[in-house]
């Protein structure tokens, strides 16, 4: 027997926690992320092919059918102006998918570099950047929406700018903390010892190990941004008719709650469903993160 | 003698099954009588800690495990029953077990004073008693573990105490329930060697005075053989051998025990003398003169702490220089300063003939000539970088003229050099064992074509059998490539195994410098002598330790 036999061996074929294949497999196996994906993937597909899926043009008016209940012609009924609700909800998925996408991308572009600088350089840089973050964190989203609507006017861009202003500081803060924790690791010291230049240390060693908490924050943030979009449009600062979003439909329907409850029920259900999907996904991703932390 | 026929602790056919993850412990049986100390030795994953934990109902939270078999303490069965009963098994008005943990800082709540710890531990045993004499009893509990100034200790938080004091507190907590059995799981692994010896002396004294049945778990065969009456060797969840300490050391029966024993270096073994080519011709690669490193304190006006104080070091080609000292002796600061990762406050560092010292953290002068091997291979490799890319990064920086093909050839050569299969290029660190990871760390350091290696406790995170392999690898590399190496360690066995000369550091200064043999056979400085006396030695197995001091 050679002494090497004594060394514990990891089962062959186990791929590392970092590889995309492994992540994909983990996402499949976790029931929460699986359910989340089952809900979200069809919604994304609907958003992409929306114009071909709508039974009627979303802004076509059917004069005889104002506030009509669901029928075999109009599956989800019609709205105040006699427009087909199903078609409007299908078109609305583009906002539901597009707003989080834009918000997510922009917050990453702003938040991650700032968090990275603060967390890696520390000291004065950290102090200054984090005070800026604190200031932004103290804005309530409603107030930001109100102010921006006054400057930019109501519309899709207002929704997106509002949410970016509200969410980038969270991304920056989480990035900074994660980067700080990872920077303490010995492999970062080891990288410096073999002479890695700073930029390479930051990208190859720090960011590569620090991104997971950011991913989890992002996924729960996207769920909130769907709700926030609905809220802002509901209040009238967001998407304007005849354009549509689920929040806007909900707002329009709320006036006729007793006369045409379907106008509130269906958009409401749609919002609940997608937020549920997002949250399940985020939750599952968080579980994966915790398990990964333990494995290390 | 016990009134019972049976020994105090009887373990029969104890098995632990972690649901879905196999059997970490399989049919383990042994017995310990009162006043007896039995050692369990094994490497990581051998199931030694799991045995202890399953006996005392301390399996980790969230683990779905099934414990089978029988554990009796003073004739009473303690396995089975409710989780709550398992956690505080009581026999005859006393706790069945007292448990001493490996890392005292982790075993104590940082937010509680020691007083509160003791009170919390008394509550489940119903020992709180009347308020009147409570304070006296707390003081008595601390005096029992020979803690000086118990009044002050009671008021302290764990971070205000030294490692040895903390472990004494943990022992005091374990003794509060007047246990029948004391379970000590690597109680001294986190401690300095002199402190460890004191703590073990204490455990032995308490075991005798309280007639405790004691189980001492350790990875260190010498330590167990020196302290215990009987030794149990575990591997992969099973007992492979069980015998008296002398028998284990003199005539181990099982091949695994023999391999373990062969890997255990006894620093006092006279046959280990190195015959070194004493030419003096080899050029000095790295030297430091009057080197000092000091850390400024946060508080304004406070004197800076001198971690390294006026130290001279010389490393020649083909030479391994051991640097021995306890924690806080400045040995790691010295290593960092020599590697250019720590600013120095005074003195000069020379690389060959070149004066390179810098008072700031500028590593540009190094050009890879000095490379480090880190203590913990589990944290010194980027978990998201495959072995091949980790080595390639170092090649890309230090040998930029290599093209892609030449570079992957170089990676293969380096893997050959450190004894790893070439297929490892695509492996990630978490797929490797500790010893394999440490080889990768060595390969990465070699990729920078260093002239001097600084190894900072390169083996202390590894299993005994792997330690010997890594040390041999380092020695071979030094010999073949004519490198100089600084081996920074607290472990005399490692120094004895591969070093040529040793310096002993204490409080930032070098107290003694000599050839290894001379230092170990005839230490001059009293501190060196104290260090050496504390080293557990297999050649002293079976002898009571307290006579050793004279």
mmCIF file of C-alpha atoms in Angstrom, chain B residues 49-392:
data_model
loop_
_atom_site.group_PDB
_atom_site.id
_atom_site.type_symbol
_atom_site.label_atom_id
_atom_site.label_comp_id
_atom_site.label_asym_id
_atom_site.label_seq_id
_atom_site.Cartn_x
_atom_site.Cartn_y
_atom_site.Cartn_z
ATOM 1 C CA UNK B 49 -14.254 12.810 15.344
ATOM 2 C CA UNK B 50 -17.521 11.344 14.085
ATOM 3 C CA UNK B 51 -17.163 8.493 16.592
ATOM 4 C CA UNK B 52 -16.811 10.956 19.428
ATOM 5 C CA UNK B 53 -19.622 13.147 18.233
ATOM 6 C CA UNK B 54 -22.085 10.332 17.691
ATOM 7 C CA UNK B 55 -21.405 8.981 21.173
ATOM 8 C CA UNK B 56 -22.176 12.272 22.807
ATOM 9 C CA UNK B 57 -25.131 13.309 20.614
ATOM 10 C CA UNK B 58 -23.154 16.130 19.060
ATOM 11 C CA UNK B 59 -23.568 15.277 15.396
ATOM 12 C CA UNK B 60 -23.539 18.409 13.263
ATOM 13 C CA UNK B 61 -26.852 20.146 12.749
ATOM 14 C CA UNK B 62 -28.736 19.457 9.566
ATOM 15 C CA UNK B 63 -27.095 16.073 9.142
ATOM 16 C CA UNK B 64 -29.603 13.245 8.889
ATOM 17 C CA UNK B 65 -27.767 10.418 10.510
ATOM 18 C CA UNK B 66 -28.578 7.071 12.028
ATOM 19 C CA UNK B 67 -26.518 5.857 14.952
ATOM 20 C CA UNK B 68 -26.569 2.123 15.656
ATOM 21 C CA UNK B 69 -24.885 0.029 18.278
ATOM 22 C CA UNK B 70 -24.482 0.545 21.944
ATOM 23 C CA UNK B 71 -22.625 3.028 24.124
ATOM 24 C CA UNK B 72 -22.866 2.501 27.863
ATOM 25 C CA UNK B 73 -21.547 4.861 30.486
ATOM 26 C CA UNK B 74 -21.307 3.349 33.977
ATOM 27 C CA UNK B 75 -23.671 0.611 32.874
ATOM 28 C CA UNK B 76 -26.329 2.910 31.377
ATOM 29 C CA UNK B 77 -27.151 2.948 27.686
ATOM 30 C CA UNK B 78 -26.860 6.444 26.198
ATOM 31 C CA UNK B 79 -27.452 5.870 22.486
ATOM 32 C CA UNK B 80 -31.040 6.183 21.334
ATOM 33 C CA UNK B 81 -33.856 8.140 22.927
ATOM 34 C CA UNK B 82 -34.815 11.697 22.187
ATOM 35 C CA UNK B 83 -32.455 14.142 20.587
ATOM 36 C CA UNK B 84 -32.616 16.267 23.740
ATOM 37 C CA UNK B 85 -31.734 13.332 25.985
ATOM 38 C CA UNK B 86 -28.938 12.404 23.622
ATOM 39 C CA UNK B 87 -27.470 15.828 23.865
ATOM 40 C CA UNK B 88 -27.333 15.817 27.663
ATOM 41 C CA UNK B 89 -27.050 12.186 28.611
ATOM 42 C CA UNK B 90 -26.889 11.856 32.379
ATOM 43 C CA UNK B 91 -25.910 8.872 34.424
ATOM 44 C CA UNK B 92 -26.303 8.675 38.181
ATOM 45 C CA UNK B 93 -26.782 12.417 38.663
ATOM 46 C CA UNK B 94 -23.647 13.213 36.660
ATOM 47 C CA UNK B 95 -23.163 14.087 33.034
ATOM 48 C CA UNK B 96 -22.152 11.104 30.960
ATOM 49 C CA UNK B 97 -19.706 13.109 28.828
ATOM 50 C CA UNK B 98 -17.606 16.223 28.998
ATOM 51 C CA UNK B 99 -16.457 17.421 25.593
ATOM 52 C CA UNK B 100 -13.315 19.410 24.822
ATOM 53 C CA UNK B 101 -13.269 20.925 21.351
ATOM 54 C CA UNK B 102 -10.422 21.489 18.956
ATOM 55 C CA UNK B 103 -10.668 25.235 18.453
ATOM 56 C CA UNK B 104 -11.390 26.957 21.770
ATOM 57 C CA UNK B 105 -12.102 30.281 20.121
ATOM 58 C CA UNK B 106 -14.836 28.693 18.019
ATOM 59 C CA UNK B 107 -16.218 26.741 20.960
ATOM 60 C CA UNK B 108 -16.812 29.886 23.011
ATOM 61 C CA UNK B 109 -19.416 32.529 22.271
ATOM 62 C CA UNK B 110 -17.541 35.775 21.537
ATOM 63 C CA UNK B 111 -20.377 37.827 23.012
ATOM 64 C CA UNK B 112 -20.455 36.081 26.406
ATOM 65 C CA UNK B 113 -18.165 36.632 29.351
ATOM 66 C CA UNK B 114 -16.550 33.519 30.810
ATOM 67 C CA UNK B 115 -18.838 33.935 33.812
ATOM 68 C CA UNK B 116 -21.885 33.711 31.572
ATOM 69 C CA UNK B 117 -20.457 30.677 29.783
ATOM 70 C CA UNK B 118 -20.099 28.867 33.080
ATOM 71 C CA UNK B 119 -23.593 29.815 34.218
ATOM 72 C CA UNK B 120 -25.083 28.701 30.898
ATOM 73 C CA UNK B 121 -23.315 25.372 31.192
ATOM 74 C CA UNK B 122 -24.496 24.879 34.800
ATOM 75 C CA UNK B 123 -28.163 25.373 33.973
ATOM 76 C CA UNK B 124 -28.881 22.116 32.098
ATOM 77 C CA UNK B 125 -27.090 20.177 34.811
ATOM 78 C CA UNK B 126 -29.215 21.829 37.496
ATOM 79 C CA UNK B 127 -26.091 23.155 39.151
ATOM 80 C CA UNK B 128 -27.023 26.806 39.409
ATOM 81 C CA UNK B 129 -27.846 26.353 43.093
ATOM 82 C CA UNK B 130 -28.225 29.223 45.504
ATOM 83 C CA UNK B 131 -26.973 32.638 44.557
ATOM 84 C CA UNK B 132 -24.989 32.918 47.764
ATOM 85 C CA UNK B 133 -22.069 30.643 46.989
ATOM 86 C CA UNK B 134 -22.403 30.716 43.220
ATOM 87 C CA UNK B 135 -19.469 33.041 42.749
ATOM 88 C CA UNK B 136 -17.238 30.870 44.909
ATOM 89 C CA UNK B 137 -18.172 27.826 42.862
ATOM 90 C CA UNK B 138 -17.384 29.621 39.614
ATOM 91 C CA UNK B 139 -13.980 30.608 40.948
ATOM 92 C CA UNK B 140 -13.404 27.049 42.126
ATOM 93 C CA UNK B 141 -14.247 25.703 38.670
ATOM 94 C CA UNK B 142 -11.602 27.942 37.115
ATOM 95 C CA UNK B 143 -9.046 27.197 39.834
ATOM 96 C CA UNK B 144 -9.498 23.517 39.132
ATOM 97 C CA UNK B 145 -8.140 24.039 35.602
ATOM 98 C CA UNK B 146 -5.252 26.105 37.048
ATOM 99 C CA UNK B 147 -6.305 29.410 35.549
ATOM 100 C CA UNK B 148 -4.451 32.257 37.215
ATOM 101 C CA UNK B 149 -6.525 35.176 38.520
ATOM 102 C CA UNK B 150 -9.964 33.558 38.106
ATOM 103 C CA UNK B 151 -11.748 36.753 39.148
ATOM 104 C CA UNK B 152 -10.385 38.539 36.096
ATOM 105 C CA UNK B 153 -11.028 35.583 33.814
ATOM 106 C CA UNK B 154 -14.684 35.482 34.880
ATOM 107 C CA UNK B 155 -15.132 39.065 33.757
ATOM 108 C CA UNK B 156 -13.295 38.522 30.438
ATOM 109 C CA UNK B 157 -14.643 37.785 27.003
ATOM 110 C CA UNK B 158 -12.993 34.942 25.051
ATOM 111 C CA UNK B 159 -10.974 37.300 22.818
ATOM 112 C CA UNK B 160 -9.268 38.774 25.872
ATOM 113 C CA UNK B 161 -7.743 35.404 26.789
ATOM 114 C CA UNK B 162 -4.845 33.536 25.242
ATOM 115 C CA UNK B 163 -5.406 30.280 23.356
ATOM 116 C CA UNK B 164 -4.224 28.175 26.261
ATOM 117 C CA UNK B 165 -6.457 30.037 28.728
ATOM 118 C CA UNK B 166 -9.435 29.584 26.420
ATOM 119 C CA UNK B 167 -8.846 25.879 26.199
ATOM 120 C CA UNK B 168 -8.656 25.745 29.995
ATOM 121 C CA UNK B 169 -12.034 27.476 30.132
ATOM 122 C CA UNK B 170 -13.440 24.891 27.704
ATOM 123 C CA UNK B 171 -12.074 22.132 29.930
ATOM 124 C CA UNK B 172 -13.630 23.797 32.965
ATOM 125 C CA UNK B 173 -16.968 23.870 31.108
ATOM 126 C CA UNK B 174 -16.618 20.194 30.233
ATOM 127 C CA UNK B 175 -15.946 19.311 33.871
ATOM 128 C CA UNK B 176 -18.894 21.275 35.284
ATOM 129 C CA UNK B 177 -21.340 18.385 34.967
ATOM 130 C CA UNK B 178 -18.865 16.119 36.780
ATOM 131 C CA UNK B 179 -18.730 13.806 33.761
ATOM 132 C CA UNK B 180 -17.906 10.126 33.846
ATOM 133 C CA UNK B 181 -16.123 10.357 30.519
ATOM 134 C CA UNK B 182 -13.994 13.153 29.089
ATOM 135 C CA UNK B 183 -13.921 13.334 25.295
ATOM 136 C CA UNK B 184 -11.146 15.505 23.895
ATOM 137 C CA UNK B 185 -11.184 16.034 20.131
ATOM 138 C CA UNK B 186 -7.784 17.360 18.988
ATOM 139 C CA UNK B 187 -7.687 19.570 22.100
ATOM 140 C CA UNK B 188 -4.244 21.000 21.377
ATOM 141 C CA UNK B 189 -4.045 21.147 17.601
ATOM 142 C CA UNK B 190 -4.856 24.853 17.562
ATOM 143 C CA UNK B 191 -2.321 25.643 20.290
ATOM 144 C CA UNK B 192 1.375 26.376 20.355
ATOM 145 C CA UNK B 193 3.555 23.465 21.269
ATOM 146 C CA UNK B 194 4.581 24.668 24.740
ATOM 147 C CA UNK B 195 0.990 25.610 25.570
ATOM 148 C CA UNK B 196 -0.246 22.319 24.155
ATOM 149 C CA UNK B 197 2.063 20.412 26.475
ATOM 150 C CA UNK B 198 0.722 22.363 29.471
ATOM 151 C CA UNK B 199 -2.887 21.743 28.485
ATOM 152 C CA UNK B 200 -2.232 18.028 28.036
ATOM 153 C CA UNK B 201 -0.488 17.933 31.418
ATOM 154 C CA UNK B 202 -3.616 19.489 32.870
ATOM 155 C CA UNK B 203 -5.929 16.996 31.168
ATOM 156 C CA UNK B 204 -3.804 14.117 32.462
ATOM 157 C CA UNK B 205 -3.769 15.500 35.987
ATOM 158 C CA UNK B 206 -7.539 16.022 35.980
ATOM 159 C CA UNK B 207 -8.110 12.597 34.546
ATOM 160 C CA UNK B 208 -6.208 11.077 37.438
ATOM 161 C CA UNK B 209 -7.638 13.246 40.211
ATOM 162 C CA UNK B 210 -11.239 12.857 38.976
ATOM 163 C CA UNK B 211 -10.826 9.228 37.896
ATOM 164 C CA UNK B 212 -12.163 10.162 34.467
ATOM 165 C CA UNK B 213 -12.346 7.769 31.585
ATOM 166 C CA UNK B 214 -10.686 9.868 28.880
ATOM 167 C CA UNK B 215 -10.713 9.545 25.112
ATOM 168 C CA UNK B 216 -8.139 11.668 23.321
ATOM 169 C CA UNK B 217 -8.573 12.030 19.580
ATOM 170 C CA UNK B 218 -5.630 13.255 17.539
ATOM 171 C CA UNK B 219 -3.976 13.020 14.150
ATOM 172 C CA UNK B 220 -0.624 12.968 15.915
ATOM 173 C CA UNK B 221 0.555 9.448 16.679
ATOM 174 C CA UNK B 222 3.526 10.640 18.769
ATOM 175 C CA UNK B 223 1.318 12.757 20.969
ATOM 176 C CA UNK B 224 -1.194 9.993 21.568
ATOM 177 C CA UNK B 225 1.492 7.386 22.167
ATOM 178 C CA UNK B 226 3.202 9.630 24.692
ATOM 179 C CA UNK B 227 0.078 10.488 26.669
ATOM 180 C CA UNK B 228 -2.244 7.514 26.465
ATOM 181 C CA UNK B 229 -2.333 4.055 27.985
ATOM 182 C CA UNK B 230 -3.843 2.463 24.923
ATOM 183 C CA UNK B 231 -4.011 3.584 21.296
ATOM 184 C CA UNK B 232 -6.729 2.880 18.750
ATOM 185 C CA UNK B 233 -5.868 3.440 15.088
ATOM 186 C CA UNK B 234 -8.805 4.255 12.824
ATOM 187 C CA UNK B 235 -9.044 4.344 9.070
ATOM 188 C CA UNK B 236 -12.057 4.852 6.831
ATOM 189 C CA UNK B 237 -14.478 4.504 9.732
ATOM 190 C CA UNK B 238 -13.053 1.277 11.119
ATOM 191 C CA UNK B 239 -10.624 0.367 13.847
ATOM 192 C CA UNK B 240 -7.598 -1.210 12.204
ATOM 193 C CA UNK B 241 -5.528 -1.740 15.313
ATOM 194 C CA UNK B 242 -5.850 -1.354 19.038
ATOM 195 C CA UNK B 243 -3.012 -1.953 21.446
ATOM 196 C CA UNK B 244 -1.023 -0.459 24.285
ATOM 197 C CA UNK B 245 1.006 2.624 23.457
ATOM 198 C CA UNK B 246 4.323 0.774 23.671
ATOM 199 C CA UNK B 247 3.161 -2.065 21.480
ATOM 200 C CA UNK B 248 1.869 0.300 18.806
ATOM 201 C CA UNK B 249 5.158 2.120 18.658
ATOM 202 C CA UNK B 250 7.398 -0.931 18.898
ATOM 203 C CA UNK B 251 5.551 -3.549 16.924
ATOM 204 C CA UNK B 252 2.674 -2.207 14.902
ATOM 205 C CA UNK B 253 0.737 -5.084 13.376
ATOM 206 C CA UNK B 254 -1.448 -3.542 10.723
ATOM 207 C CA UNK B 255 0.222 -2.226 7.524
ATOM 208 C CA UNK B 256 -1.660 1.053 7.860
ATOM 209 C CA UNK B 257 -0.285 1.631 11.344
ATOM 210 C CA UNK B 258 3.154 0.816 10.019
ATOM 211 C CA UNK B 259 2.721 3.344 7.200
ATOM 212 C CA UNK B 260 1.492 5.948 9.654
ATOM 213 C CA UNK B 261 4.412 5.279 11.939
ATOM 214 C CA UNK B 262 6.864 5.453 9.063
ATOM 215 C CA UNK B 263 5.460 8.836 8.096
ATOM 216 C CA UNK B 264 5.741 10.144 11.641
ATOM 217 C CA UNK B 265 9.081 11.791 12.123
ATOM 218 C CA UNK B 266 10.420 11.698 15.626
ATOM 219 C CA UNK B 267 12.697 14.733 15.893
ATOM 220 C CA UNK B 268 14.708 13.019 18.622
ATOM 221 C CA UNK B 269 15.442 9.951 16.565
ATOM 222 C CA UNK B 270 19.267 9.901 16.337
ATOM 223 C CA UNK B 271 19.264 7.940 13.070
ATOM 224 C CA UNK B 272 17.931 10.970 11.249
ATOM 225 C CA UNK B 273 21.188 12.916 11.203
ATOM 226 C CA UNK B 274 21.761 14.630 7.887
ATOM 227 C CA UNK B 275 25.174 14.280 6.417
ATOM 228 C CA UNK B 276 25.407 17.573 4.665
ATOM 229 C CA UNK B 277 28.008 18.535 2.104
ATOM 230 C CA UNK B 278 29.731 21.087 4.288
ATOM 231 C CA UNK B 279 31.646 22.941 1.576
ATOM 232 C CA UNK B 280 30.586 26.475 2.224
ATOM 233 C CA UNK B 281 31.149 27.011 -1.476
ATOM 234 C CA UNK B 282 27.507 27.382 -2.406
ATOM 235 C CA UNK B 283 26.632 31.005 -3.039
ATOM 236 C CA UNK B 284 24.327 32.857 -0.702
ATOM 237 C CA UNK B 285 21.062 33.464 -2.533
ATOM 238 C CA UNK B 286 19.064 35.466 -0.077
ATOM 239 C CA UNK B 287 20.273 37.325 2.942
ATOM 240 C CA UNK B 288 18.901 39.832 5.365
ATOM 241 C CA UNK B 289 20.807 41.990 7.797
ATOM 242 C CA UNK B 290 19.384 43.749 10.819
ATOM 243 C CA UNK B 291 15.916 43.258 9.377
ATOM 244 C CA UNK B 292 13.049 44.707 11.407
ATOM 245 C CA UNK B 293 9.354 44.763 10.776
ATOM 246 C CA UNK B 294 7.017 46.769 12.946
ATOM 247 C CA UNK B 295 3.299 47.257 12.895
ATOM 248 C CA UNK B 296 1.913 50.587 13.981
ATOM 249 C CA UNK B 297 -0.987 50.401 16.340
ATOM 250 C CA UNK B 298 -4.350 51.958 15.678
ATOM 251 C CA UNK B 299 -4.284 53.962 18.884
ATOM 252 C CA UNK B 300 -2.417 57.228 18.469
ATOM 253 C CA UNK B 301 0.786 57.580 20.442
ATOM 254 C CA UNK B 302 1.052 53.853 21.093
ATOM 255 C CA UNK B 303 4.434 52.251 20.489
ATOM 256 C CA UNK B 304 4.548 50.227 17.260
ATOM 257 C CA UNK B 305 4.801 46.481 17.775
ATOM 258 C CA UNK B 306 8.096 44.999 16.644
ATOM 259 C CA UNK B 307 7.188 41.726 14.985
ATOM 260 C CA UNK B 308 10.698 41.160 13.681
ATOM 261 C CA UNK B 309 13.526 42.749 15.584
ATOM 262 C CA UNK B 310 17.046 43.017 14.173
ATOM 263 C CA UNK B 311 17.191 39.634 12.472
ATOM 264 C CA UNK B 312 20.016 38.283 10.295
ATOM 265 C CA UNK B 313 19.214 35.456 7.867
ATOM 266 C CA UNK B 314 21.262 33.761 5.153
ATOM 267 C CA UNK B 315 20.078 31.100 2.733
ATOM 268 C CA UNK B 316 22.600 29.458 0.410
ATOM 269 C CA UNK B 317 21.929 27.492 -2.739
ATOM 270 C CA UNK B 318 20.888 23.908 -2.020
ATOM 271 C CA UNK B 319 20.188 24.708 1.576
ATOM 272 C CA UNK B 320 17.037 24.431 3.643
ATOM 273 C CA UNK B 321 16.942 26.850 6.540
ATOM 274 C CA UNK B 322 14.344 26.034 9.159
ATOM 275 C CA UNK B 323 12.725 28.894 11.026
ATOM 276 C CA UNK B 324 11.039 27.629 14.177
ATOM 277 C CA UNK B 325 8.918 29.566 16.585
ATOM 278 C CA UNK B 326 5.528 29.742 18.221
ATOM 279 C CA UNK B 327 2.701 31.960 17.110
ATOM 280 C CA UNK B 328 3.634 35.591 17.618
ATOM 281 C CA UNK B 329 7.345 34.852 17.333
ATOM 282 C CA UNK B 330 7.535 36.867 14.111
ATOM 283 C CA UNK B 331 8.382 33.980 11.795
ATOM 284 C CA UNK B 332 5.521 34.711 9.395
ATOM 285 C CA UNK B 333 6.298 38.428 9.356
ATOM 286 C CA UNK B 334 9.887 37.555 8.520
ATOM 287 C CA UNK B 335 8.714 35.403 5.616
ATOM 288 C CA UNK B 336 6.435 38.122 4.286
ATOM 289 C CA UNK B 337 9.185 40.711 4.548
ATOM 290 C CA UNK B 338 11.603 38.483 2.644
ATOM 291 C CA UNK B 339 8.954 37.863 0.001
ATOM 292 C CA UNK B 340 8.428 41.590 -0.354
ATOM 293 C CA UNK B 341 4.840 41.380 0.807
ATOM 294 C CA UNK B 342 5.420 43.273 3.997
ATOM 295 C CA UNK B 343 7.144 46.615 4.361
ATOM 296 C CA UNK B 344 10.214 46.584 6.537
ATOM 297 C CA UNK B 345 11.125 49.250 9.043
ATOM 298 C CA UNK B 346 14.870 48.737 9.042
ATOM 299 C CA UNK B 347 17.609 46.569 7.620
ATOM 300 C CA UNK B 348 18.652 45.327 4.236
ATOM 301 C CA UNK B 349 17.609 42.359 2.116
ATOM 302 C CA UNK B 350 19.995 41.094 -0.533
ATOM 303 C CA UNK B 351 19.103 38.801 -3.390
ATOM 304 C CA UNK B 352 22.449 37.428 -4.460
ATOM 305 C CA UNK B 353 24.622 40.522 -4.653
ATOM 306 C CA UNK B 354 21.748 42.817 -5.368
ATOM 307 C CA UNK B 355 20.487 45.051 -2.587
ATOM 308 C CA UNK B 356 16.749 44.874 -2.897
ATOM 309 C CA UNK B 357 15.288 46.032 0.350
ATOM 310 C CA UNK B 358 12.414 48.359 0.142
ATOM 311 C CA UNK B 359 10.575 50.085 2.903
ATOM 312 C CA UNK B 360 7.316 49.874 1.008
ATOM 313 C CA UNK B 361 5.221 47.167 -0.595
ATOM 314 C CA UNK B 362 6.804 47.212 -3.984
ATOM 315 C CA UNK B 363 7.372 43.786 -5.425
ATOM 316 C CA UNK B 364 8.777 44.802 -8.789
ATOM 317 C CA UNK B 365 12.331 43.986 -7.661
ATOM 318 C CA UNK B 366 11.435 40.390 -7.046
ATOM 319 C CA UNK B 367 10.972 39.212 -10.639
ATOM 320 C CA UNK B 368 9.878 35.847 -9.337
ATOM 321 C CA UNK B 369 13.174 35.099 -7.621
ATOM 322 C CA UNK B 370 11.459 34.541 -4.309
ATOM 323 C CA UNK B 371 8.295 32.452 -4.335
ATOM 324 C CA UNK B 372 6.044 31.308 -1.526
ATOM 325 C CA UNK B 373 4.416 28.018 -0.644
ATOM 326 C CA UNK B 374 1.470 28.755 1.578
ATOM 327 C CA UNK B 375 0.194 27.047 4.669
ATOM 328 C CA UNK B 376 -3.301 26.095 3.629
ATOM 329 C CA UNK B 377 -3.588 24.631 0.139
ATOM 330 C CA UNK B 378 -7.370 24.698 0.558
ATOM 331 C CA UNK B 379 -7.370 28.475 0.399
ATOM 332 C CA UNK B 380 -4.268 29.388 -1.584
ATOM 333 C CA UNK B 381 -5.651 28.203 -4.925
ATOM 334 C CA UNK B 382 -8.333 30.079 -6.820
ATOM 335 C CA UNK B 383 -11.369 27.765 -6.711
ATOM 336 C CA UNK B 384 -12.476 28.961 -10.144
ATOM 337 C CA UNK B 385 -9.188 28.340 -11.898
ATOM 338 C CA UNK B 386 -8.177 24.922 -13.220
ATOM 339 C CA UNK B 387 -4.797 23.580 -12.171
ATOM 340 C CA UNK B 388 -3.383 24.097 -15.659
ATOM 341 C CA UNK B 389 -4.437 27.730 -15.883
ATOM 342 C CA UNK B 390 -3.155 28.449 -12.384
ATOM 343 C CA UNK B 391 0.301 27.282 -13.442
ATOM 344 C CA UNK B 392 -0.001 28.928 -16.872
#
